């Protein structure tokens, strides 16, 4: 059951642009490992999106992981993810943040669990 941030506008016209996306994942389960698939799509013109990254992230019990993805030069991006095996509903947390070129948070590019949207499947490039 994948989720998405939706399209994120990433231009200085609307504030600070992100050069990197940071994905934080935490597994609070005491005994069970889990894995996530994270996909990043980006666009240089907001009309066509390209698949930039796919990463499998495995988490042992009581662990966390930070993954970073370079997206500078793109005027829009989207992060999609799915918890694959097994889904530990309530025990895992994923957040997404945009970071600018000097390492500062882009405050209007942060996504926490209540802000993700369910999608039926990962996107194909379009």
PDB file of N, CA, C and O in Angstrom, residues 2 4 32 54:
ATOM      1  N   UNK A   2       1.258   1.740  -1.166  1.00  0.00           N
ATOM      2  CA  UNK A   2       2.172   2.882  -1.269  1.00  0.00           C
ATOM      3  C   UNK A   2       1.524   4.214  -0.886  1.00  0.00           C
ATOM      4  O   UNK A   2       0.299   4.360  -0.954  1.00  0.00           O
ATOM      5  N   UNK A   4       2.353   8.739  -1.032  1.00  0.00           N
ATOM      6  CA  UNK A   4       3.084   9.771  -1.756  1.00  0.00           C
ATOM      7  C   UNK A   4       3.011  11.110  -1.034  1.00  0.00           C
ATOM      8  O   UNK A   4       2.050  11.372  -0.299  1.00  0.00           O
ATOM      9  N   UNK A  32      10.425  -7.359  15.407  1.00  0.00           N
ATOM     10  CA  UNK A  32      10.280  -7.664  13.986  1.00  0.00           C
ATOM     11  C   UNK A  32      10.977  -6.634  13.109  1.00  0.00           C
ATOM     12  O   UNK A  32      10.802  -5.432  13.287  1.00  0.00           O
ATOM     13  N   UNK A  54      15.435   4.748  -6.712  1.00  0.00           N
ATOM     14  CA  UNK A  54      14.702   3.694  -6.006  1.00  0.00           C
ATOM     15  C   UNK A  54      15.665   3.119  -4.983  1.00  0.00           C
ATOM     16  O   UNK A  54      16.817   2.824  -5.315  1.00  0.00           O
TER      17      UNK A  54
END
